[in-house]
PDB file of C-alpha atoms in Angstrom:
ATOM      1  CA  MET A   1      29.959  17.733  -4.899  1.00  0.00           C
ATOM      2  CA  GLY A   2      26.818  18.205  -6.902  1.00  0.00           C
ATOM      3  CA  GLU A   3      26.116  14.351  -6.875  1.00  0.00           C
ATOM      4  CA  GLN A   4      26.694  14.421  -3.405  1.00  0.00           C
ATOM      5  CA  ALA A   5      24.373  17.100  -2.628  1.00  0.00           C
ATOM      6  CA  HIS A   6      21.950  15.440  -4.814  1.00  0.00           C
ATOM      7  CA  ALA A   7      22.208  12.122  -2.546  1.00  0.00           C
ATOM      8  CA  SER A   8      21.940  14.386   0.443  1.00  0.00           C
ATOM      9  CA  GLU A   9      18.410  15.873  -0.697  1.00  0.00           C
ATOM     10  CA  ALA A  10      16.734  12.367  -1.475  1.00  0.00           C
ATOM     11  CA  ILE A  11      18.046  11.080   2.313  1.00  0.00           C
ATOM     12  CA  ARG A  12      16.509  14.186   3.841  1.00  0.00           C
ATOM     13  CA  ALA A  13      13.490  13.907   1.683  1.00  0.00           C
ATOM     14  CA  ARG A  14      13.113  10.181   3.262  1.00  0.00           C
ATOM     15  CA  ILE A  15      13.841  11.511   6.810  1.00  0.00           C
ATOM     16  CA  GLU A  16      11.393  14.281   6.747  1.00  0.00           C
ATOM     17  CA  HIS A  17       8.854  11.806   5.580  1.00  0.00           C
ATOM     18  CA  ILE A  18       8.855   9.416   8.712  1.00  0.00           C
ATOM     19  CA  TYR A  19      10.339  11.872  11.041  1.00  0.00           C
ATOM     20  CA  PRO A  20       6.761  12.739  12.761  1.00  0.00           C
ATOM     21  CA  SER A  21       6.337   8.987  13.351  1.00  0.00           C
ATOM     22  CA  LEU A  22       9.831   8.281  15.093  1.00  0.00           C
ATOM     23  CA  ARG A  23      11.062   7.912  18.834  1.00  0.00           C
ATOM     24  CA  PRO A  24      13.015  10.773  20.463  1.00  0.00           C
ATOM     25  CA  ALA A  25      16.143   8.996  20.272  1.00  0.00           C
ATOM     26  CA  GLU A  26      15.555   8.058  16.263  1.00  0.00           C
ATOM     27  CA  ARG A  27      15.005  11.710  15.911  1.00  0.00           C
ATOM     28  CA  ALA A  28      18.233  12.826  17.235  1.00  0.00           C
ATOM     29  CA  VAL A  29      19.910  10.474  14.412  1.00  0.00           C
ATOM     30  CA  ALA A  30      17.882  11.481  12.171  1.00  0.00           C
ATOM     31  CA  GLN A  31      18.148  15.219  12.527  1.00  0.00           C
ATOM     32  CA  TYR A  32      21.914  14.690  12.482  1.00  0.00           C
ATOM     33  CA  LEU A  33      21.895  12.559   9.265  1.00  0.00           C
ATOM     34  CA  HIS A  34      19.661  15.521   8.012  1.00  0.00           C
ATOM     35  CA  ASP A  35      21.901  18.478   9.137  1.00  0.00           C
ATOM     36  CA  HIS A  36      25.596  17.032   8.548  1.00  0.00           C
ATOM     37  CA  ALA A  37      26.711  16.492   5.052  1.00  0.00           C
ATOM     38  CA  ASP A  38      29.788  14.660   6.653  1.00  0.00           C
ATOM     39  CA  ALA A  39      27.425  12.115   8.368  1.00  0.00           C
ATOM     40  CA  ALA A  40      28.613   9.477   6.216  1.00  0.00           C
ATOM     41  CA  GLU A  41      32.278   9.484   7.290  1.00  0.00           C
ATOM     42  CA  LEU A  42      31.278   8.242  10.873  1.00  0.00           C
ATOM     43  CA  THR A  43      30.790   4.544  11.793  1.00  0.00           C
ATOM     44  CA  VAL A  44      27.498   3.479  13.633  1.00  0.00           C
ATOM     45  CA  HIS A  45      29.265   3.796  16.977  1.00  0.00           C
ATOM     46  CA  GLN A  46      30.376   7.232  16.274  1.00  0.00           C
ATOM     47  CA  LEU A  47      27.265   8.271  15.220  1.00  0.00           C
ATOM     48  CA  ALA A  48      25.552   7.021  17.994  1.00  0.00           C
ATOM     49  CA  GLN A  49      27.986   8.771  20.195  1.00  0.00           C
ATOM     50  CA  ALA A  50      27.584  11.886  18.134  1.00  0.00           C
ATOM     51  CA  THR A  51      23.660  11.848  18.541  1.00  0.00           C
ATOM     52  CA  HIS A  52      23.920  10.496  22.043  1.00  0.00           C
ATOM     53  CA  SER A  53      21.646   7.358  21.109  1.00  0.00           C
ATOM     54  CA  SER A  54      22.849   3.613  20.881  1.00  0.00           C
ATOM     55  CA  GLU A  55      23.968   1.601  18.105  1.00  0.00           C
ATOM     56  CA  PRO A  56      20.659  -0.361  17.848  1.00  0.00           C
ATOM     57  CA  THR A  57      18.874   2.791  17.379  1.00  0.00           C
ATOM     58  CA  VAL A  58      20.874   4.065  14.390  1.00  0.00           C
ATOM     59  CA  ILE A  59      20.359   0.664  12.961  1.00  0.00           C
ATOM     60  CA  ARG A  60      16.643   0.881  13.317  1.00  0.00           C
ATOM     61  CA  LEU A  61      16.182   4.277  11.522  1.00  0.00           C
ATOM     62  CA  SER A  62      18.512   2.901   8.958  1.00  0.00           C
ATOM     63  CA  ARG A  63      15.797   0.379   8.359  1.00  0.00           C
ATOM     64  CA  LYS A  64      13.200   2.642   8.626  1.00  0.00           C
ATOM     65  CA  LEU A  65      14.788   4.757   5.908  1.00  0.00           C
ATOM     66  CA  GLY A  66      14.423   1.634   3.862  1.00  0.00           C
ATOM     67  CA  PHE A  67      18.076   0.276   3.947  1.00  0.00           C
ATOM     68  CA  SER A  68      19.026  -3.119   5.278  1.00  0.00           C
ATOM     69  CA  GLY A  69      21.100  -1.404   7.666  1.00  0.00           C
ATOM     70  CA  TYR A  70      23.664   1.561   8.729  1.00  0.00           C
ATOM     71  CA  ARG A  71      26.077   0.135   6.353  1.00  0.00           C
ATOM     72  CA  GLU A  72      24.062   0.471   3.191  1.00  0.00           C
ATOM     73  CA  LEU A  73      22.685   3.656   4.547  1.00  0.00           C
ATOM     74  CA  ARG A  74      26.318   5.090   5.036  1.00  0.00           C
ATOM     75  CA  TYR A  75      27.347   3.287   1.441  1.00  0.00           C
ATOM     76  CA  VAL A  76      24.669   5.303  -0.247  1.00  0.00           C
ATOM     77  CA  LEU A  77      25.946   8.500   1.655  1.00  0.00           C
ATOM     78  CA  ARG A  78      29.076   8.253   0.334  1.00  0.00           C
ATOM     79  CA  HIS A  79      28.178   6.753  -2.954  1.00  0.00           C
ATOM     80  CA  PRO A  80      24.732   8.217  -4.038  1.00  0.00           C
ATOM     81  CA  ALA A  81      24.885   6.780  -7.584  1.00  0.00           C
ATOM     82  CA  ALA A  82      25.005   3.251  -5.846  1.00  0.00           C
ATOM     83  CA  GLU A  83      21.473   3.822  -4.735  1.00  0.00           C
ATOM     84  CA  HIS A  84      18.964   1.843  -7.125  1.00  0.00           C
ATOM     85  CA  HIS A  85      15.762   3.438  -5.435  1.00  0.00           C
ATOM     86  CA  PRO A  86      14.720   0.566  -3.410  1.00  0.00           C
ATOM     87  CA  PRO A  87      10.995   0.607  -1.904  1.00  0.00           C
ATOM     88  CA  PHE A  88      10.726   2.988   0.623  1.00  0.00           C
ATOM     89  CA  ASP A  89       9.019   0.551   2.852  1.00  0.00           C
ATOM     90  CA  PRO A  90       7.263  -2.543   2.198  1.00  0.00           C
ATOM     91  CA  LEU A  91       3.847  -0.499   1.944  1.00  0.00           C
ATOM     92  CA  GLU A  92       5.037   2.155   0.129  1.00  0.00           C
ATOM     93  CA  GLY A  93       4.892   4.873   2.596  1.00  0.00           C
ATOM     94  CA  PHE A  94       2.939   3.229   5.227  1.00  0.00           C
ATOM     95  CA  ASP A  95       5.319   3.778   8.150  1.00  0.00           C
ATOM     96  CA  LEU A  96       5.103   0.349   9.630  1.00  0.00           C
ATOM     97  CA  ASN A  97       7.999  -2.200   9.922  1.00  0.00           C
ATOM     98  CA  PRO A  98       7.996  -5.892  11.499  1.00  0.00           C
ATOM     99  CA  TRP A  99      10.192  -4.537  14.315  1.00  0.00           C
ATOM    100  CA  ASP A 100       8.105  -2.014  15.626  1.00  0.00           C
ATOM    101  CA  GLN A 101       6.192  -2.395  19.014  1.00  0.00           C
ATOM    102  CA  LEU A 102       2.407  -1.999  19.768  1.00  0.00           C
ATOM    103  CA  GLU A 103       3.214   0.888  21.570  1.00  0.00           C
ATOM    104  CA  ASP A 104       4.349   2.909  18.549  1.00  0.00           C
ATOM    105  CA  ILE A 105       1.204   2.552  16.552  1.00  0.00           C
ATOM    106  CA  PRO A 106      -0.698   5.684  18.113  1.00  0.00           C
ATOM    107  CA  GLY A 107       2.235   7.879  17.491  1.00  0.00           C
ATOM    108  CA  LYS A 108       2.703   6.455  13.793  1.00  0.00           C
ATOM    109  CA  ALA A 109      -1.033   6.883  12.870  1.00  0.00           C
ATOM    110  CA  VAL A 110      -1.526  10.461  14.612  1.00  0.00           C
ATOM    111  CA  GLY A 111       1.998  11.365  12.998  1.00  0.00           C
ATOM    112  CA  GLY A 112       0.523  10.123   9.421  1.00  0.00           C
ATOM    113  CA  ALA A 113      -2.800  12.157   9.668  1.00  0.00           C
ATOM    114  CA  ARG A 114      -1.047  15.241  10.815  1.00  0.00           C
ATOM    115  CA  SER A 115       1.332  14.825   7.757  1.00  0.00           C
ATOM    116  CA  MET A 116      -1.588  14.437   5.301  1.00  0.00           C
ATOM    117  CA  LEU A 117      -3.798  17.360   6.776  1.00  0.00           C
ATOM    118  CA  ASP A 118      -0.765  19.496   6.829  1.00  0.00           C
ATOM    119  CA  ASP A 119      -0.268  18.591   3.236  1.00  0.00           C
ATOM    120  CA  LEU A 120      -3.843  19.392   2.379  1.00  0.00           C
ATOM    121  CA  LEU A 121      -3.424  22.605   3.449  1.00  0.00           C
ATOM    122  CA  ALA A 122      -0.244  23.305   1.427  1.00  0.00           C
ATOM    123  CA  SER A 123      -1.632  21.739  -1.574  1.00  0.00           C
ATOM    124  CA  LEU A 124      -5.173  22.913  -1.403  1.00  0.00           C
ATOM    125  CA  ASP A 125      -6.032  25.660  -4.484  1.00  0.00           C
ATOM    126  CA  ARG A 126      -8.496  28.235  -2.553  1.00  0.00           C
ATOM    127  CA  PRO A 127      -9.852  29.529  -6.113  1.00  0.00           C
ATOM    128  CA  SER A 128     -10.838  25.809  -7.008  1.00  0.00           C
ATOM    129  CA  LEU A 129     -12.566  25.218  -3.728  1.00  0.00           C
ATOM    130  CA  ARG A 130     -14.445  28.420  -4.235  1.00  0.00           C
ATOM    131  CA  LYS A 131     -15.704  27.273  -7.779  1.00  0.00           C
ATOM    132  CA  ALA A 132     -16.462  23.699  -6.455  1.00  0.00           C
ATOM    133  CA  VAL A 133     -18.516  25.120  -3.969  1.00  0.00           C
ATOM    134  CA  GLY A 134     -20.344  27.484  -5.972  1.00  0.00           C
ATOM    135  CA  MET A 135     -21.366  24.080  -8.308  1.00  0.00           C
ATOM    136  CA  LEU A 136     -22.291  22.192  -5.434  1.00  0.00           C
ATOM    137  CA  ALA A 137     -24.711  24.689  -3.840  1.00  0.00           C
ATOM    138  CA  THR A 138     -26.721  25.689  -7.242  1.00  0.00           C
ATOM    139  CA  ALA A 139     -26.602  21.919  -8.755  1.00  0.00           C
ATOM    140  CA  GLY A 140     -29.679  20.337  -9.950  1.00  0.00           C
ATOM    141  CA  LEU A 141     -28.593  17.098  -8.590  1.00  0.00           C
ATOM    142  CA  ILE A 142     -25.137  15.786  -7.014  1.00  0.00           C
ATOM    143  CA  ASP A 143     -23.406  12.505  -8.143  1.00  0.00           C
ATOM    144  CA  ILE A 144     -20.955  11.428  -6.226  1.00  0.00           C
ATOM    145  CA  ILE A 145     -18.609   8.783  -7.173  1.00  0.00           C
ATOM    146  CA  GLY A 146     -15.697   6.778  -5.484  1.00  0.00           C
ATOM    147  CA  VAL A 147     -14.473   3.571  -4.942  1.00  0.00           C
ATOM    148  CA  GLU A 148     -12.834   1.085  -2.342  1.00  0.00           C
ATOM    149  CA  ASN A 149     -11.305   3.584   0.337  1.00  0.00           C
ATOM    150  CA  SER A 150     -12.769   6.693  -1.556  1.00  0.00           C
ATOM    151  CA  ILE A 151     -16.128   5.491  -0.963  1.00  0.00           C
ATOM    152  CA  VAL A 152     -15.270   6.908   2.714  1.00  0.00           C
ATOM    153  CA  PRO A 153     -15.370  10.448   1.929  1.00  0.00           C
ATOM    154  CA  ALA A 154     -17.795  10.142  -0.783  1.00  0.00           C
ATOM    155  CA  THR A 155     -20.406   8.851   1.436  1.00  0.00           C
ATOM    156  CA  ASP A 156     -19.630  11.605   4.097  1.00  0.00           C
ATOM    157  CA  LEU A 157     -20.077  14.166   1.591  1.00  0.00           C
ATOM    158  CA  CYS A 158     -23.341  12.902   0.245  1.00  0.00           C
ATOM    159  CA  THR A 159     -24.735  12.733   3.999  1.00  0.00           C
ATOM    160  CA  LYS A 160     -23.640  16.263   4.811  1.00  0.00           C
ATOM    161  CA  LEU A 161     -24.948  17.683   1.774  1.00  0.00           C
ATOM    162  CA  SER A 162     -28.472  15.971   2.221  1.00  0.00           C
ATOM    163  CA  TYR A 163     -28.816  17.780   5.517  1.00  0.00           C
ATOM    164  CA  LEU A 164     -28.638  20.900   3.382  1.00  0.00           C
ATOM    165  CA  GLY A 165     -31.582  19.764   1.723  1.00  0.00           C
ATOM    166  CA  LEU A 166     -29.473  19.241  -1.788  1.00  0.00           C
ATOM    167  CA  HIS A 167     -30.344  16.506  -4.149  1.00  0.00           C
ATOM    168  CA  CYS A 168     -27.617  13.861  -3.610  1.00  0.00           C
ATOM    169  CA  ARG A 169     -26.975  10.373  -4.923  1.00  0.00           C
ATOM    170  CA  ILE A 170     -23.991   7.776  -4.514  1.00  0.00           C
ATOM    171  CA  ALA A 171     -24.295   4.275  -5.616  1.00  0.00           C
ATOM    172  CA  THR A 172     -21.737   1.921  -3.556  1.00  0.00           C
ATOM    173  CA  ASP A 173     -21.614  -0.448  -7.017  1.00  0.00           C
ATOM    174  CA  ALA A 174     -18.947   0.912  -9.707  1.00  0.00           C
ATOM    175  CA  TYR A 175     -21.107  -0.247 -12.327  1.00  0.00           C
ATOM    176  CA  LEU A 176     -24.210   1.537 -10.880  1.00  0.00           C
ATOM    177  CA  GLN A 177     -22.152   4.550 -10.630  1.00  0.00           C
ATOM    178  CA  GLN A 178     -21.116   4.352 -14.370  1.00  0.00           C
ATOM    179  CA  ILE A 179     -24.892   3.891 -15.071  1.00  0.00           C
ATOM    180  CA  ASN A 180     -26.104   6.866 -12.962  1.00  0.00           C
ATOM    181  CA  ALA A 181     -23.375   9.019 -14.750  1.00  0.00           C
ATOM    182  CA  GLY A 182     -24.689   8.302 -17.891  1.00  0.00           C
ATOM    183  CA  HIS A 183     -28.154   9.612 -17.075  1.00  0.00           C
ATOM    184  CA  LEU A 184     -26.947  13.158 -15.957  1.00  0.00           C
ATOM    185  CA  THR A 185     -27.816  16.356 -17.382  1.00  0.00           C
ATOM    186  CA  ASP A 186     -26.051  19.653 -17.830  1.00  0.00           C
ATOM    187  CA  GLN A 187     -27.737  21.212 -14.753  1.00  0.00           C
ATOM    188  CA  ASP A 188     -26.113  18.491 -12.619  1.00  0.00           C
ATOM    189  CA  VAL A 189     -22.399  18.280 -10.880  1.00  0.00           C
ATOM    190  CA  ALA A 190     -20.360  15.342 -10.644  1.00  0.00           C
ATOM    191  CA  ILE A 191     -17.848  14.980  -8.249  1.00  0.00           C
ATOM    192  CA  ALA A 192     -15.251  11.798  -8.023  1.00  0.00           C
ATOM    193  CA  PHE A 193     -12.872  10.972  -5.301  1.00  0.00           C
ATOM    194  CA  SER A 194      -9.751   8.900  -6.327  1.00  0.00           C
ATOM    195  CA  TYR A 195      -6.501   9.126  -4.173  1.00  0.00           C
ATOM    196  CA  SER A 196      -4.165   7.998  -6.898  1.00  0.00           C
ATOM    197  CA  GLY A 197      -6.545   9.599  -9.662  1.00  0.00           C
ATOM    198  CA  SER A 198      -6.138   6.921 -11.780  1.00  0.00           C
ATOM    199  CA  SER A 199      -8.917   4.392 -10.746  1.00  0.00           C
ATOM    200  CA  ARG A 200     -10.475   2.901 -13.891  1.00  0.00           C
ATOM    201  CA  ASP A 201     -14.183   2.693 -12.688  1.00  0.00           C
ATOM    202  CA  THR A 202     -13.910   6.230 -11.102  1.00  0.00           C
ATOM    203  CA  ILE A 203     -12.516   7.588 -14.289  1.00  0.00           C
ATOM    204  CA  LYS A 204     -14.932   5.841 -16.262  1.00  0.00           C
ATOM    205  CA  ALA A 205     -18.052   7.440 -14.479  1.00  0.00           C
ATOM    206  CA  LEU A 206     -16.139  10.724 -14.882  1.00  0.00           C
ATOM    207  CA  GLN A 207     -16.133  10.432 -18.306  1.00  0.00           C
ATOM    208  CA  LEU A 208     -19.645   9.213 -18.908  1.00  0.00           C
ATOM    209  CA  ALA A 209     -20.655  12.157 -16.932  1.00  0.00           C
ATOM    210  CA  LYS A 210     -18.533  14.833 -18.648  1.00  0.00           C
ATOM    211  CA  SER A 211     -20.249  13.395 -22.001  1.00  0.00           C
ATOM    212  CA  GLN A 212     -23.491  14.630 -20.951  1.00  0.00           C
ATOM    213  CA  GLY A 213     -22.297  18.091 -20.537  1.00  0.00           C
ATOM    214  CA  THR A 214     -22.451  17.485 -16.635  1.00  0.00           C
ATOM    215  CA  HIS A 215     -19.991  19.730 -14.560  1.00  0.00           C
ATOM    216  CA  THR A 216     -17.415  17.874 -12.945  1.00  0.00           C
ATOM    217  CA  ILE A 217     -15.094  17.814  -9.781  1.00  0.00           C
ATOM    218  CA  ALA A 218     -12.073  15.670  -9.296  1.00  0.00           C
ATOM    219  CA  VAL A 219     -10.824  15.239  -6.147  1.00  0.00           C
ATOM    220  CA  THR A 220      -7.108  13.327  -5.950  1.00  0.00           C
ATOM    221  CA  ASN A 221      -3.708  13.825  -4.411  1.00  0.00           C
ATOM    222  CA  ALA A 222      -1.909  12.920  -7.592  1.00  0.00           C
ATOM    223  CA  SER A 223      -0.851  16.343  -9.487  1.00  0.00           C
ATOM    224  CA  ASN A 224      -0.615  14.761 -12.759  1.00  0.00           C
ATOM    225  CA  ALA A 225      -3.570  12.115 -12.419  1.00  0.00           C
ATOM    226  CA  PRO A 226      -5.578  11.042 -15.521  1.00  0.00           C
ATOM    227  CA  ILE A 227      -8.574  12.056 -13.956  1.00  0.00           C
ATOM    228  CA  ARG A 228      -7.798  15.632 -14.060  1.00  0.00           C
ATOM    229  CA  ASN A 229      -8.619  15.528 -17.837  1.00  0.00           C
ATOM    230  CA  TRP A 230     -12.016  14.916 -17.498  1.00  0.00           C
ATOM    231  CA  ALA A 231     -12.669  17.269 -14.362  1.00  0.00           C
ATOM    232  CA  ASP A 232     -13.737  21.102 -15.126  1.00  0.00           C
ATOM    233  CA  ILE A 233     -12.422  21.571 -11.313  1.00  0.00           C
ATOM    234  CA  THR A 234      -9.568  19.477  -9.690  1.00  0.00           C
ATOM    235  CA  LEU A 235      -9.092  19.745  -5.852  1.00  0.00           C
ATOM    236  CA  LEU A 236      -6.088  18.688  -5.058  1.00  0.00           C
ATOM    237  CA  ALA A 237      -5.618  17.025  -1.436  1.00  0.00           C
ATOM    238  CA  GLY A 238      -1.984  16.424  -1.023  1.00  0.00           C
ATOM    239  CA  SER A 239       1.213  16.126  -2.890  1.00  0.00           C
ATOM    240  CA  GLY A 240       1.510  12.208  -2.301  1.00  0.00           C
ATOM    241  CA  GLU A 241       0.921  10.080  -5.460  1.00  0.00           C
ATOM    242  CA  ARG A 242       1.598   6.550  -4.148  1.00  0.00           C
ATOM    243  CA  THR A 243      -0.999   4.172  -5.760  1.00  0.00           C
ATOM    244  CA  ILE A 244      -0.402   0.847  -3.691  1.00  0.00           C
ATOM    245  CA  TYR A 245      -1.388   0.271   0.116  1.00  0.00           C
ATOM    246  CA  GLY A 246       0.494   2.614   2.221  1.00  0.00           C
ATOM    247  CA  ASN A 247      -0.129   6.660   2.046  1.00  0.00           C
ATOM    248  CA  ALA A 248      -3.311   5.880   0.074  1.00  0.00           C
ATOM    249  CA  ILE A 249      -4.920   4.104   3.404  1.00  0.00           C
ATOM    250  CA  PHE A 250      -4.573   7.358   5.090  1.00  0.00           C
ATOM    251  CA  SER A 251      -6.244   9.140   1.945  1.00  0.00           C
ATOM    252  CA  ARG A 252      -9.530   9.052   3.828  1.00  0.00           C
ATOM    253  CA  ILE A 253      -8.189  11.694   6.492  1.00  0.00           C
ATOM    254  CA  SER A 254      -7.233  14.356   3.770  1.00  0.00           C
ATOM    255  CA  HIS A 255     -10.476  13.641   1.950  1.00  0.00           C
ATOM    256  CA  ILE A 256     -12.847  13.874   4.497  1.00  0.00           C
ATOM    257  CA  ALA A 257     -11.549  16.882   5.546  1.00  0.00           C
ATOM    258  CA  LEU A 258     -11.907  18.366   2.372  1.00  0.00           C
ATOM    259  CA  VAL A 259     -15.540  17.371   2.430  1.00  0.00           C
ATOM    260  CA  ASP A 260     -15.817  19.352   5.697  1.00  0.00           C
ATOM    261  CA  MET A 261     -14.322  22.474   3.774  1.00  0.00           C
ATOM    262  CA  LEU A 262     -16.662  21.843   0.939  1.00  0.00           C
ATOM    263  CA  TYR A 263     -19.721  21.474   3.244  1.00  0.00           C
ATOM    264  CA  MET A 264     -18.811  24.640   5.342  1.00  0.00           C
ATOM    265  CA  GLY A 265     -18.381  26.399   1.864  1.00  0.00           C
ATOM    266  CA  VAL A 266     -21.794  25.339   0.900  1.00  0.00           C
ATOM    267  CA  ILE A 267     -23.419  26.889   4.011  1.00  0.00           C
ATOM    268  CA  LEU A 268     -21.439  29.904   4.044  1.00  0.00           C
ATOM    269  CA  SER A 269     -22.178  30.794   0.313  1.00  0.00           C
ATOM    270  CA  ASP A 270     -26.055  31.323   1.663  1.00  0.00           C
ATOM    271  CA  TYR A 271     -25.978  31.294   5.234  1.00  0.00           C
ATOM    272  CA  GLY A 272     -29.151  31.929   6.351  1.00  0.00           C
ATOM    273  CA  ARG A 273     -31.142  29.297   3.785  1.00  0.00           C
ATOM    274  CA  PHE A 274     -28.787  26.678   4.554  1.00  0.00           C
ATOM    275  CA  ALA A 275     -28.829  27.317   8.209  1.00  0.00           C
ATOM    276  CA  ALA A 276     -32.149  27.067   8.301  1.00  0.00           C
ATOM    277  CA  ARG A 277     -32.287  23.802   6.095  1.00  0.00           C
ATOM    278  CA  LEU A 278     -29.874  22.376   8.557  1.00  0.00           C
ATOM    279  CA  ASP A 279     -31.919  23.080  11.391  1.00  0.00           C
ATOM    280  CA  ARG A 280     -35.073  21.597   9.494  1.00  0.00           C
ATOM    281  CA  SER A 281     -33.139  18.139   8.785  1.00  0.00           C
ATOM    282  CA  GLY A 282     -32.452  18.362  12.849  1.00  0.00           C
ATOM    283  CA  ARG A 283     -35.911  18.394  13.681  1.00  0.00           C
ATOM    284  CA  TYR A 284     -37.352  15.625  11.617  1.00  0.00           C
ATOM    285  CA  ILE A 285     -35.224  13.466  13.367  1.00  0.00           C
ATOM    286  CA  GLN A 286     -34.714  14.941  16.732  1.00  0.00           C
ATOM    287  CA  ASP A 287     -36.530  11.990  18.343  1.00  0.00           C
ATOM    288  CA  ARG A 288     -33.591   9.634  17.000  1.00  0.00           C
ATOM    289  CA  GLY A 289     -32.130   9.244  20.733  1.00  0.00           C
ATOM    290  CA  PHE A 290     -33.107   6.084  22.196  1.00  0.00           C
ATOM    291  CA  THR A 291     -35.300   6.095  25.563  1.00  0.00           C
ATOM    292  CA  ALA A 292     -35.855   2.750  27.372  1.00  0.00           C
TER     293      ALA A 292
END
């Protein structure tokens, strides 16, 4: 009984992960599997009837759950010890399959983004956010670190804080990030973005910053990430820890949302001063609109 409950929990976790991107008919089958412990006793035809769907829908859902078909899914439901933890999907959580249609992509993309934003909201520690905002608002220099996908939120943060008149720096070359970090002081702040929290180049740069007595912040989605060892503050942007392409390609969504939180938090920390600076920055480029 205990083993069966464990298997049910594992399958439910898979279902919950892909549920937002499923079609209505697939959701009906997924909900039935999620809610009925005896679903394993049903044949593919019986399950299709019970959910008012079709046999192809049941098979398609089984594949989206990472199985070769309903037969394998049913076997694992009935014999949980036989599961060898197959990959959740070919792209480590990126919900895209060879049998999908182009029309499915908008729903999948928006569903994935929504899921990551909900995860961010549930995972983020508010006191840590407050401390990070305080560090950024009072820093002599803000050195921003990130590679590959993480360069997107890193650049966004640099842009936003520059509008507030804060002294920010970002190098797009990993070597230069490390060189810059090695010249920081205890008056500065280094903030590093890494979805996995295990990027060698990013960690090395944060290590170098830490060795100079610099205040350090890490933004990651991995609760036990090694980057946390060199961060005074860790901002957890979600609970996902996939390190290969998959959910990682969506990491910029939650990290950019977190950048917005930091930006808004800095403004709120001294509203009059930073609102005036933002207005001043806007005036400098007010003629940026092209006119023929």
